[in-house]
C-alpha positions as a Python dict, from the first residue, in 0.01 Angstrom:
ca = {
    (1, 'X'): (0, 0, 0),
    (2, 'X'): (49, -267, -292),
    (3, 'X'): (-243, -486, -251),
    (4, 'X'): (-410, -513, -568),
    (5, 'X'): (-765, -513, -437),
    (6, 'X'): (-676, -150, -243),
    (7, 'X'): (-568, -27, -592),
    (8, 'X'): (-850, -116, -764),
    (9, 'X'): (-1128, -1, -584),
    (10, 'X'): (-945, 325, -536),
    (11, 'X'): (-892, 342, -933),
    (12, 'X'): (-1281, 246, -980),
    (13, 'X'): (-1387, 517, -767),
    (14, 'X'): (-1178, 814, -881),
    (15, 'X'): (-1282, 691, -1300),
    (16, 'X'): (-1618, 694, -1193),
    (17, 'X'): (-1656, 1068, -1082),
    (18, 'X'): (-1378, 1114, -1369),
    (19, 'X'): (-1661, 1042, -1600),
    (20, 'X'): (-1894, 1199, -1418),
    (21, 'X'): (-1711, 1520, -1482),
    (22, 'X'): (-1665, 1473, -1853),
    (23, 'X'): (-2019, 1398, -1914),
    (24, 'X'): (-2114, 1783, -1698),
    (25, 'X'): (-1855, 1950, -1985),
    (26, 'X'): (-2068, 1869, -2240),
    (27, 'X'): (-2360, 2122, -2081),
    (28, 'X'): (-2070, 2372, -2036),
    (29, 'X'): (-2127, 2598, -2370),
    (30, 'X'): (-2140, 2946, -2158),
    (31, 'X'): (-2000, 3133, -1882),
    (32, 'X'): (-2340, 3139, -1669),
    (33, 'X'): (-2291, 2744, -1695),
    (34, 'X'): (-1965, 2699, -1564),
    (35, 'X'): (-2027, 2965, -1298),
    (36, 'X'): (-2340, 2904, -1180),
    (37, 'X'): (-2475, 2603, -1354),
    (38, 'X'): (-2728, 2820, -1564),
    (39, 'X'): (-2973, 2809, -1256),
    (40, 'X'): (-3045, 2459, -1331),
    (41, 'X'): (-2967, 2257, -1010),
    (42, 'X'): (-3238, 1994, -875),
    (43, 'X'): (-3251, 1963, -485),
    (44, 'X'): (-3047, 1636, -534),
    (45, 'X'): (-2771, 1826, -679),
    (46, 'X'): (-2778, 2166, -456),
    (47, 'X'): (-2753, 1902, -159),
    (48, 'X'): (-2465, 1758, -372),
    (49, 'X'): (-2248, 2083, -441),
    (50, 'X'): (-2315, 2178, -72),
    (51, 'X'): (-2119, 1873, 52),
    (52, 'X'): (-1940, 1844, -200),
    (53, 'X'): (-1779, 2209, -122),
    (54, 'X'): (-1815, 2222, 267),
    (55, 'X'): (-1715, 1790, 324),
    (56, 'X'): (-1343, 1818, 300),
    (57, 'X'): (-1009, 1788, 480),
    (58, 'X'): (-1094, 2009, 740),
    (59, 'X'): (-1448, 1814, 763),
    (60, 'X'): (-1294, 1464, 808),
    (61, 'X'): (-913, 1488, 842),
    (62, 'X'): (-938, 1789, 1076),
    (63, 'X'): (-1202, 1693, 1270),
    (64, 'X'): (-1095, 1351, 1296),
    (65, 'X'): (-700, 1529, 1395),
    (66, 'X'): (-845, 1730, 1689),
    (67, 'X'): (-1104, 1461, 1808),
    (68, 'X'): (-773, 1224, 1845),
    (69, 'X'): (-616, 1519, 2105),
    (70, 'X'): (-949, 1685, 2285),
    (71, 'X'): (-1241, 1484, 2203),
    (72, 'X'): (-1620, 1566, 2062),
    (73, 'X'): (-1526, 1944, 2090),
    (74, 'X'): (-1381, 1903, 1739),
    (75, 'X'): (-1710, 1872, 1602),
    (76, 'X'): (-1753, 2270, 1597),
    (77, 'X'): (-1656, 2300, 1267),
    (78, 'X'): (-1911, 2061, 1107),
    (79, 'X'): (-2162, 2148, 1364),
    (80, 'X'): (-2172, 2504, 1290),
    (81, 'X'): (-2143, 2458, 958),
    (82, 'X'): (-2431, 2225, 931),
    (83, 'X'): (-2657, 2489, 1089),
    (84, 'X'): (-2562, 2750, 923),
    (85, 'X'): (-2630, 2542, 604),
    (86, 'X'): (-2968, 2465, 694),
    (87, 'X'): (-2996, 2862, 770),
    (88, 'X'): (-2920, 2925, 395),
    (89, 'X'): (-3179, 2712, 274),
    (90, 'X'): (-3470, 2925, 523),
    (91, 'X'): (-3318, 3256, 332),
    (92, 'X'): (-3307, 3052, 2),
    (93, 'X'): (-3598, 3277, -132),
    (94, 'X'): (-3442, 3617, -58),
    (95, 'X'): (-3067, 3480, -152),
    (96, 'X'): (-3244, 3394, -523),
    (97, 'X'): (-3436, 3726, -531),
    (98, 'X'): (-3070, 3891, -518),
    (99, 'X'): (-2996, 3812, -905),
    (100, 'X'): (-2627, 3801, -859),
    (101, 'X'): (-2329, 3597, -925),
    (102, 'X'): (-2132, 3677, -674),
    (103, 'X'): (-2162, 3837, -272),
    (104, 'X'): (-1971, 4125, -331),
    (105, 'X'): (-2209, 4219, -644),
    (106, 'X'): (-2439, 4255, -378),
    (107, 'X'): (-2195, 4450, -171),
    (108, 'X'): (-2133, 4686, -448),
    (109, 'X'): (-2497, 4758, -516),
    (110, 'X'): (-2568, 4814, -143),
    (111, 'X'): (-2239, 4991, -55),
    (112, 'X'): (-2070, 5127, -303),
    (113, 'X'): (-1772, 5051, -575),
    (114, 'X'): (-1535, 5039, -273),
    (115, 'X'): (-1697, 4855, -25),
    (116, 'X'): (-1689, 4582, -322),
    (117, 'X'): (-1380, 4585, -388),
    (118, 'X'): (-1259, 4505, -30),
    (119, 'X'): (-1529, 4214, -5),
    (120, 'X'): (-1398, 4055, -313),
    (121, 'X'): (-1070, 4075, -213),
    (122, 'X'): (-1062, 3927, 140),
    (123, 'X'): (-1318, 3721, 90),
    (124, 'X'): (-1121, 3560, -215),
    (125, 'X'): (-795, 3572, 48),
    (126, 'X'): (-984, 3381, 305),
    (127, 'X'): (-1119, 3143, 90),
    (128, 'X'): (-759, 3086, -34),
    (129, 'X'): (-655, 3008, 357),
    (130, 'X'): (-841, 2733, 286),
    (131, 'X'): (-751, 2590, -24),
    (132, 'X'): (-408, 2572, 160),
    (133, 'X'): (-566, 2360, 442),
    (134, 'X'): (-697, 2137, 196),
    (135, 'X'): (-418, 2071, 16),
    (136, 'X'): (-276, 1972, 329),
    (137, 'X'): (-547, 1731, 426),
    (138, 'X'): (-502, 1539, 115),
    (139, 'X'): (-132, 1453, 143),
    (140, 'X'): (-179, 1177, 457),
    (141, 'X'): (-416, 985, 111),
    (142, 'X'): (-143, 1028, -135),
    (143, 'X'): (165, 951, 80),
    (144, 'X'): (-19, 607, 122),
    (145, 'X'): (125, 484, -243),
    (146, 'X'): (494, 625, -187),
    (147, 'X'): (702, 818, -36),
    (148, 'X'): (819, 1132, -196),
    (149, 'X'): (942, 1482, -203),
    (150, 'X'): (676, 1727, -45),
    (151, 'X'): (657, 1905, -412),
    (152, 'X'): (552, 1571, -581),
    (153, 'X'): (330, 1479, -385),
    (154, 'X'): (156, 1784, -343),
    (155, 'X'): (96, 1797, -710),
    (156, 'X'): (-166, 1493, -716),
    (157, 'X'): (-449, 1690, -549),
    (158, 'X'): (-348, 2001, -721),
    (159, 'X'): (-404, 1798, -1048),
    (160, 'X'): (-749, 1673, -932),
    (161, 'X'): (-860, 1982, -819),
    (162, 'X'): (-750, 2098, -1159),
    (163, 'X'): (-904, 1848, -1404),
    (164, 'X'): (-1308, 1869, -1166),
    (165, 'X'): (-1297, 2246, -1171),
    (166, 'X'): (-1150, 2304, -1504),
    (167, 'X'): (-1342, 2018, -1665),
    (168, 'X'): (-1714, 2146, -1582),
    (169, 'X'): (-1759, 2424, -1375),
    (170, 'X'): (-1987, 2459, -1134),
    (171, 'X'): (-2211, 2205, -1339),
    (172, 'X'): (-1930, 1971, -1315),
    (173, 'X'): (-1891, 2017, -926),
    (174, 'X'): (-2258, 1963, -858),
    (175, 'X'): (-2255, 1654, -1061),
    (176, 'X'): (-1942, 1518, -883),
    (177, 'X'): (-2069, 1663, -553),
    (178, 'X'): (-2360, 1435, -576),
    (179, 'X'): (-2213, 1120, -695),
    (180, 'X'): (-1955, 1196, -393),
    (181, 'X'): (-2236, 1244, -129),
    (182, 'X'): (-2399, 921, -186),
    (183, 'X'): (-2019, 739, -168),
    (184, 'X'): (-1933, 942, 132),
    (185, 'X'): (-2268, 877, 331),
    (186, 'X'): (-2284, 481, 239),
    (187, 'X'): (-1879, 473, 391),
    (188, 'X'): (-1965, 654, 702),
    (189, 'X'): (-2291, 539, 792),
    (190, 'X'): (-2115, 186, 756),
    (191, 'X'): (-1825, 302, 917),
    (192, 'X'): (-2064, 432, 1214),
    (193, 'X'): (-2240, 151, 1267),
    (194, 'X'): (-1895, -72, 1305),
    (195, 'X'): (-1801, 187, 1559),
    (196, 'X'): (-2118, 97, 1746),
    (197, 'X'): (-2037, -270, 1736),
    (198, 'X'): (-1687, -174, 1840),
    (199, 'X'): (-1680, 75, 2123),
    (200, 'X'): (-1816, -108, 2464),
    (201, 'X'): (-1992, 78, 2700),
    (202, 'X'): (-1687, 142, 2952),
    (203, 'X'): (-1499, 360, 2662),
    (204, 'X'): (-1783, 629, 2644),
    (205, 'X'): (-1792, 589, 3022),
    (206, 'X'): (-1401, 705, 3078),
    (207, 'X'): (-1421, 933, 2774),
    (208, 'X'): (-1689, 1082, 3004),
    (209, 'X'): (-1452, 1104, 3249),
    (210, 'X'): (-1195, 1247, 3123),
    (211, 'X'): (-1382, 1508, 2977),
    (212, 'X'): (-1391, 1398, 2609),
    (213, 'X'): (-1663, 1505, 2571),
    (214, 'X'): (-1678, 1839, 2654),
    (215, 'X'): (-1726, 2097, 2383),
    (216, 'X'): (-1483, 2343, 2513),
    (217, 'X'): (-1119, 2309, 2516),
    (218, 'X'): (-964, 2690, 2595),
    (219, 'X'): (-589, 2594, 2597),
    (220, 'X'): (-630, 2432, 2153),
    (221, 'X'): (-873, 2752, 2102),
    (222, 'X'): (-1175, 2544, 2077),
    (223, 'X'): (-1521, 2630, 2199),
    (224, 'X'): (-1858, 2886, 2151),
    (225, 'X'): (-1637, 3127, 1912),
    (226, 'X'): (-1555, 2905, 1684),
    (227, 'X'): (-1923, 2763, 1623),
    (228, 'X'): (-2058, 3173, 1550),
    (229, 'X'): (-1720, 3184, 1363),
    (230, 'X'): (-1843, 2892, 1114),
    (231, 'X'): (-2212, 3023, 1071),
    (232, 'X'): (-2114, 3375, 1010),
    (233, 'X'): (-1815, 3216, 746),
    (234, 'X'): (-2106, 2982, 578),
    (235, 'X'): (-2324, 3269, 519),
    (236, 'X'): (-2054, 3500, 378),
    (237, 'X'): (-1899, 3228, 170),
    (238, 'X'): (-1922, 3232, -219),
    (239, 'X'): (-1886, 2870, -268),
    (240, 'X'): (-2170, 2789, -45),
    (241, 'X'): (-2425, 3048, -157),
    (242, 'X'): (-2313, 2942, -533),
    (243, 'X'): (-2538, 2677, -525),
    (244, 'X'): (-2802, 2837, -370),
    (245, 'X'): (-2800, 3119, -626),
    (246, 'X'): (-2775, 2788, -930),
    (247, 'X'): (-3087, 2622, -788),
    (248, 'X'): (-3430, 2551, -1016),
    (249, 'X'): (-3653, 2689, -717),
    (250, 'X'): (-3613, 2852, -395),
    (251, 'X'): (-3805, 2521, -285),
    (252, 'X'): (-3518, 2312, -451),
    (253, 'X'): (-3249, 2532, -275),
    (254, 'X'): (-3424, 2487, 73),
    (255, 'X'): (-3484, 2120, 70),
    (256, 'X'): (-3102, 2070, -68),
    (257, 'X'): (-2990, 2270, 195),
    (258, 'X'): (-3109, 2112, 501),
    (259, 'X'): (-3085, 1812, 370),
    (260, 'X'): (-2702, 1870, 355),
    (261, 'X'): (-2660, 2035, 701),
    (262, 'X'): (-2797, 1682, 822),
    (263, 'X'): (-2512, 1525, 639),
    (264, 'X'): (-2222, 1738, 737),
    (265, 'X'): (-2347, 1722, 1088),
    (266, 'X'): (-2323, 1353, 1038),
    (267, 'X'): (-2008, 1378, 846),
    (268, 'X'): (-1826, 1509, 1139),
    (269, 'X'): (-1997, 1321, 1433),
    (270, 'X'): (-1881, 976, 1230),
    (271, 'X'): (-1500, 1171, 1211),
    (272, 'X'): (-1467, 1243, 1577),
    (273, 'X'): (-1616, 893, 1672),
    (274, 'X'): (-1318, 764, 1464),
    (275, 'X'): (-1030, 1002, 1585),
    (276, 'X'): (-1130, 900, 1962),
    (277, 'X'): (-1125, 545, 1871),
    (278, 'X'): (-796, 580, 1709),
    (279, 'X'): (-676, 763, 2039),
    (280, 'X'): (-704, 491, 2234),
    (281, 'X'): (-668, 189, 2015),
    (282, 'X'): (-294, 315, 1831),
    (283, 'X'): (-210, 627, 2088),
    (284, 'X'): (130, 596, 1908),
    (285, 'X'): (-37, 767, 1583),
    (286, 'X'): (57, 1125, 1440),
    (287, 'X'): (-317, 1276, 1490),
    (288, 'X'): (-344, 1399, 1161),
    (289, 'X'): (-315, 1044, 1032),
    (290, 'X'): (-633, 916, 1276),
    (291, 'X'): (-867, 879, 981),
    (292, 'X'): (-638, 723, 710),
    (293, 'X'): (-477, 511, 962),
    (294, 'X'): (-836, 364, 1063),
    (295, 'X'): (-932, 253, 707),
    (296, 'X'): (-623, 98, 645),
    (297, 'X'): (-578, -102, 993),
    (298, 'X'): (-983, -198, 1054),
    (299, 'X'): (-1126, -264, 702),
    (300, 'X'): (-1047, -490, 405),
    (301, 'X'): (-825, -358, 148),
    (302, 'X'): (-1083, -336, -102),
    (303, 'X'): (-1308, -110, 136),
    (304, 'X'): (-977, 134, 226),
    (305, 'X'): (-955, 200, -146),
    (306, 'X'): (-1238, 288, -172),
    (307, 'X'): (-1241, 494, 136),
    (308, 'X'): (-922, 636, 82),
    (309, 'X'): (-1073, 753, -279),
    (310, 'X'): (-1367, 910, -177),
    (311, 'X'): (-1241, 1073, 130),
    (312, 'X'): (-941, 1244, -152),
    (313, 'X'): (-1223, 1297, -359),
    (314, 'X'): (-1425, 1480, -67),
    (315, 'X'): (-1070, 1671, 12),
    (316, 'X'): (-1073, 1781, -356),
    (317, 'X'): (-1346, 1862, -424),
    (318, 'X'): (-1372, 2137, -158),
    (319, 'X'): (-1077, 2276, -283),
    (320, 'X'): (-1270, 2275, -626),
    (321, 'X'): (-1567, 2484, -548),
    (322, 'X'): (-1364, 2733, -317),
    (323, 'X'): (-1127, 2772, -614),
    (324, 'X'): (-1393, 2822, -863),
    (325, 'X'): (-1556, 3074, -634),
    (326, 'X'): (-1232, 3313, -597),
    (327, 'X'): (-1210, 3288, -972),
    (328, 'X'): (-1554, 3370, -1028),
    (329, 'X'): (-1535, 3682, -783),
    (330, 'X'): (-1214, 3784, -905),
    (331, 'X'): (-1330, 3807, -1294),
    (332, 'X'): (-1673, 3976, -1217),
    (333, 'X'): (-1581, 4153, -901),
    (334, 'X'): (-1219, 4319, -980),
    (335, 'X'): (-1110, 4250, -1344),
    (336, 'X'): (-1413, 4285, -1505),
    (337, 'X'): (-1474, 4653, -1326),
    (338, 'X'): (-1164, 4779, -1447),
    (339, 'X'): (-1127, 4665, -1789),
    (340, 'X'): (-1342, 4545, -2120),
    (341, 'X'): (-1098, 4278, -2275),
    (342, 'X'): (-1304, 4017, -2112),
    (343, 'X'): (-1668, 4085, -2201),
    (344, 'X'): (-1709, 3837, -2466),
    (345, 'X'): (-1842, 3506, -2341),
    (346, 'X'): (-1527, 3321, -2492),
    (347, 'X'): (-1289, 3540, -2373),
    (348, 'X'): (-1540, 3517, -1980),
    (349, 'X'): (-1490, 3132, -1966),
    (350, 'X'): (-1134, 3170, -2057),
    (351, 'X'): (-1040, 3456, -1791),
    (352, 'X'): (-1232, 3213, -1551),
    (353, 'X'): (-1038, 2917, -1632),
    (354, 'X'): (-670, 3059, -1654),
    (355, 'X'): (-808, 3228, -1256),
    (356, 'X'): (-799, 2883, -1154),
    (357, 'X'): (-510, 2755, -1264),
    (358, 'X'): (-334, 3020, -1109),
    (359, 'X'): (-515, 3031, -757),
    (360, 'X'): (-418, 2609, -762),
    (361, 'X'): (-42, 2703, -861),
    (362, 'X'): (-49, 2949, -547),
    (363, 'X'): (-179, 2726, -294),
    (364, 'X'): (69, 2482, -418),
    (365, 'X'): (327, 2670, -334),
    (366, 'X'): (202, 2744, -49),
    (367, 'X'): (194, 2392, 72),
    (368, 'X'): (531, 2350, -40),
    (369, 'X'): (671, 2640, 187),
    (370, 'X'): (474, 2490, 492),
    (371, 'X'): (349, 2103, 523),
    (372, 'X'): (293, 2096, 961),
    (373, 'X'): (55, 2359, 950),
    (374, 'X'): (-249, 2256, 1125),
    (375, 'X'): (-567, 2191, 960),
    (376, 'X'): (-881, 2328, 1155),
    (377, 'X'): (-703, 2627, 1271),
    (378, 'X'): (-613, 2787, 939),
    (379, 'X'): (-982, 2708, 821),
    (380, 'X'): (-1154, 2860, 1131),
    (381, 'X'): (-917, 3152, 1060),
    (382, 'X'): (-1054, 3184, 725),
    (383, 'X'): (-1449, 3171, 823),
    (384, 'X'): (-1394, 3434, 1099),
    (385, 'X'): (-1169, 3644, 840),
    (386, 'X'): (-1524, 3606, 566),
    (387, 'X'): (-1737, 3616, 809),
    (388, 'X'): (-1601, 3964, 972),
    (389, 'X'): (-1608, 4082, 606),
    (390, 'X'): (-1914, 4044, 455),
    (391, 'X'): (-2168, 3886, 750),
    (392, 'X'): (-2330, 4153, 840),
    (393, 'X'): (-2371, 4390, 551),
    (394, 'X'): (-2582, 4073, 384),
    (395, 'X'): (-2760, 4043, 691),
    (396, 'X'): (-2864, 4478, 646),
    (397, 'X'): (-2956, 4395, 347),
    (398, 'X'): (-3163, 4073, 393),
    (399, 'X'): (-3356, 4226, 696),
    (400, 'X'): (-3391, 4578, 461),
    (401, 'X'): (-3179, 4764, 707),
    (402, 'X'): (-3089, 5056, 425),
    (403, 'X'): (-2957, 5260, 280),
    (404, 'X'): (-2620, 5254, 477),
    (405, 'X'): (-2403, 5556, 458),
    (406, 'X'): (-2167, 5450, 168),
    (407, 'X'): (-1826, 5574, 336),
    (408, 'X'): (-1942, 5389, 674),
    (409, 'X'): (-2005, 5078, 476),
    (410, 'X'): (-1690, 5112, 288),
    (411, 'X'): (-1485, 5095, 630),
    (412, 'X'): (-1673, 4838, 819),
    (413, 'X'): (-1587, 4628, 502),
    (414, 'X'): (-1214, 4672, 489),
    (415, 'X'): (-1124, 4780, 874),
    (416, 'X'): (-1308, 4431, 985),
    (417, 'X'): (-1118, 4174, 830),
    (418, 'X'): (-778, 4403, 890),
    (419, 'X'): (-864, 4426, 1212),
    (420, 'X'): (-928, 4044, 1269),
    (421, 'X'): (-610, 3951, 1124),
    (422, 'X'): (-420, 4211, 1378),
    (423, 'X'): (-610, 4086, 1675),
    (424, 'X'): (-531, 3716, 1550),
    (425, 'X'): (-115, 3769, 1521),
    (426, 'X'): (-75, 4016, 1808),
    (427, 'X'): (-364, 4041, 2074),
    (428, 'X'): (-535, 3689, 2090),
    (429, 'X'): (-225, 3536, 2299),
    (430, 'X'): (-225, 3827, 2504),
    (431, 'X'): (-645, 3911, 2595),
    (432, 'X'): (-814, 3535, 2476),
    (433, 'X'): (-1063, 3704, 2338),
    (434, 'X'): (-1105, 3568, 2022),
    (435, 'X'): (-1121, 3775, 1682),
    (436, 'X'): (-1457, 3738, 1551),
    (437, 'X'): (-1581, 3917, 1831),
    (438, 'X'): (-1387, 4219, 1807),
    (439, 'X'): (-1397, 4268, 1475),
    (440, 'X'): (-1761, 4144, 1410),
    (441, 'X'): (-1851, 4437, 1665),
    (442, 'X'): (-1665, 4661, 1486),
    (443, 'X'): (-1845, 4603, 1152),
    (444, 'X'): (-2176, 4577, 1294),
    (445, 'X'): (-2093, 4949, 1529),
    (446, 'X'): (-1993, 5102, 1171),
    (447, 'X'): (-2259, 4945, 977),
    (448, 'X'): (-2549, 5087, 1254),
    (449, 'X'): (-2406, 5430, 1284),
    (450, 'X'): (-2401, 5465, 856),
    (451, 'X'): (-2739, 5316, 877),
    (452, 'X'): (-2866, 5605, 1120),
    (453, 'X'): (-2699, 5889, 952),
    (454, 'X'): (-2841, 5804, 616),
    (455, 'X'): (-3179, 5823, 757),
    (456, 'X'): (-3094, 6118, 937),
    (457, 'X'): (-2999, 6297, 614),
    (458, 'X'): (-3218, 6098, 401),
    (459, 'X'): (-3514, 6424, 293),
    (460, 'X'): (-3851, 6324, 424),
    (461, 'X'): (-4159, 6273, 245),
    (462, 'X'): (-4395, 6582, 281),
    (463, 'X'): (-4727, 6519, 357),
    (464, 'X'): (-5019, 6723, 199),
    (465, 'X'): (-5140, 6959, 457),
    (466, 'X'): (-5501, 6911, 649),
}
């Protein structure tokens, strides 16, 4: 793409949330502020990190991929994730009331030093699935300027995820997120209503008929399990609790939450609307390149760079807030236990910083050893492997189901996620039943019976006689 106008408006977008970022580094003087935003975030700005970390590649690329082959039943992931969104915001008191950081802080003080240790560590490997699948997203909006060798090209969102993150924090990403939720909802609710002008009455008609819009697809692993597979993922999610736990108010958190579960809902209806246009306007199309493809061939060059920028920027910045949540729980959940070097606030921010660098230089790597993987699959992967993890012992402990038998809690922790990934490489082509429900029962059977024996062996009050 060489037109000048494309270039510019790209540019213009990108320097403005490049400033944005710059200006959020100048708040950054501690490690509560780069973590957590020193509890300082408006209802504007929780909305803002909310979309900002959940609108991504697997949002808008993905969805936009899979609505191309089956139809509206791609819209599980956003769907589900909008909900569960909303959720956090009705549990926004209790989730503030917690005082922690991070979710497996609350593990530990529930369950015990090794139930923690498990939660940070597969919940940091699942949200690492999906840094992968991000990276991947973002490569159809780079390729766009050349052509080049997978490694170079799969540096330029590394970078950006890079310079938000390591620029400002947390503060950084909810001032980014925010600028980036206003740009993304102007593009799509313009983009929607074009698709309304657009599509005549006879397309939604045979898309009925061919069953397009159905919500289940069994033979592409679409349907019911992966909509429980994105609420129980949201809710056991460090990067979307984050800015829950950064809020001003548990008033502020509530109103930014469902007021961002509206706009990833719309997010991904406007995404499949486009990939089932693209289906039948340019069949010819690789179906990961729906979305880019329609801003290039059915707007003006000025509006695809823009477009093109912000939907990058909405790729990134995902990747940014699910990076700076596997640092965080890494430093306070694992290094942090087991030695002191880091307990100065300078040396804190430092550990925190050098965590992300490395967890970028992974995922790079990653990307470089496998570009076809597919998009939505890897991410609903990595809910159901959080979600198995973590899900229900929050849920014990937000509905005051404890104590919990520590050993019990300990091996619903680190048997669920094991076990999903098992069922996932070796039984799921063989029963169809998918993971989450095996493995969700088995944490939730484990988590009951440690529940009853510690009130079983729990000593009982004794009441004065008479």
């Amino acid at each position: 793409m060489s037109s000048i106008g494309f270039l510019l408006s790209f540019l213009a977008v990108l320097m403005c949330t490049v400033v944005a970022g710059v200006v959020a580094k100048r708040d950054v003087r501690r490690s509560s502020d780069f973590s957590n935003a020193g509890g300082s975030l408006s209802a504007g700005m929780v909305a803002g990190a909310l979309v900002g970390g959940f609108v991504g590649g697997t949002s808008i690329v993905g969805t936009g991929e899979l609505a191309f082959q089956y139809g509206l039943a791609s819209i599980w992931f956003t769907l589900g994730g909008g909900v569960a969104v909303m959720l956090l915001g009705l549990f926004a008191n209790r989730f503030i009331r917690m005082r922690v950081e991070t979710l497996p802080e609350l593990v530990g003080g529930q369950y015990g030093r090794r139930s923690q240790l498990g939660a940070s560590l597969f919940l940091s490997l699942g949200m690492f699935i999906q840094v992968i699948a991000q990276l991947l997203a973002a490569l159809p909006f780079v390729t766009v300027f050349w052509k080049g060798p997978l490694v170079v090209m799969a540096l330029i969102p590394s970078f950006l995820i890079f310079a938000y993150v390591l620029a400002g924090g947390f503060m950084g990403a909810s001032i980014v997120g925010t600028l980036k939720t206003a740009m993304l909802v102007l593009l799509l609710v313009g983009t929607g209503a074009w698709l309304w002008w657009q599509v005549s009455g006879d397309s939604y008609i045979r898309w009925w008929g061919e069953g397009r819009f159905t919500l289940t697809v069994p033979e592409a692993g679409i349907g019911w399990a992966q909509g429980a597979a994105m609420i129980v993922g949201i809710f056991s999610t460090q990067a979307y609790l984050q800015p829950i736990f950064a809020s001003r108010s548990a008033a502020d958190a509530r109103t930014g939450a469902v007021t961002a579960g509206v706009v990833i809902i719309l997010i991904g209806l406007v995404s499949a609307w486009i990939g089932m246009y693209m289906h039948d306007t340019h069949p010819q199309l690789s179906p990961r390149e729906a979305v880019p493809q329609f801003f290039l061939l059915h707007s003006p060059t000025w509006l695809a760079g823009g477009a093109y920028a912000v939907i990058l920027l909405s790729v990134v910045m995902t990747g940014a807030a699910l990076t700076l949540s596997i640092a965080t729980i890494l430093n306070r959940d694992v290094i942090q236990k087991y030695t002191d070097r880091f307990r100065s606030d300078k040396k804190n921010l430092a550990l925190s910083r050098l965590l992300i660098i490395v967890v970028i230089l992974m995922a790079y790597a990653f990307v470089c050893l496998d570009e076809h993987a597919l998009i939505l699959h890897w991410a609903f992967l990595a809910m159901t492997l959080r979600g198995v993890t973590v899900f229900f012992p929050v849920l014990f402990f937000l509905f005051q189901l404890t104590p919990v038998h520590e050993r019990y809690g300990a091996v619903a922790i680190w048997g669920a996620p094991i076990f999903a990934l098992v069922w996932s490489w070796l039984l799921l082509p063989v029963t169809g039943i998918d993971p989450l429900y095996v493995s969700g029962a088995w944490s939730l059977a484990l988590l009951l019976a440690g529940y009853l024996l510690a009130r079983k062996t729990t000593t009982p009050s004794i009441r004065p006689l008479g």
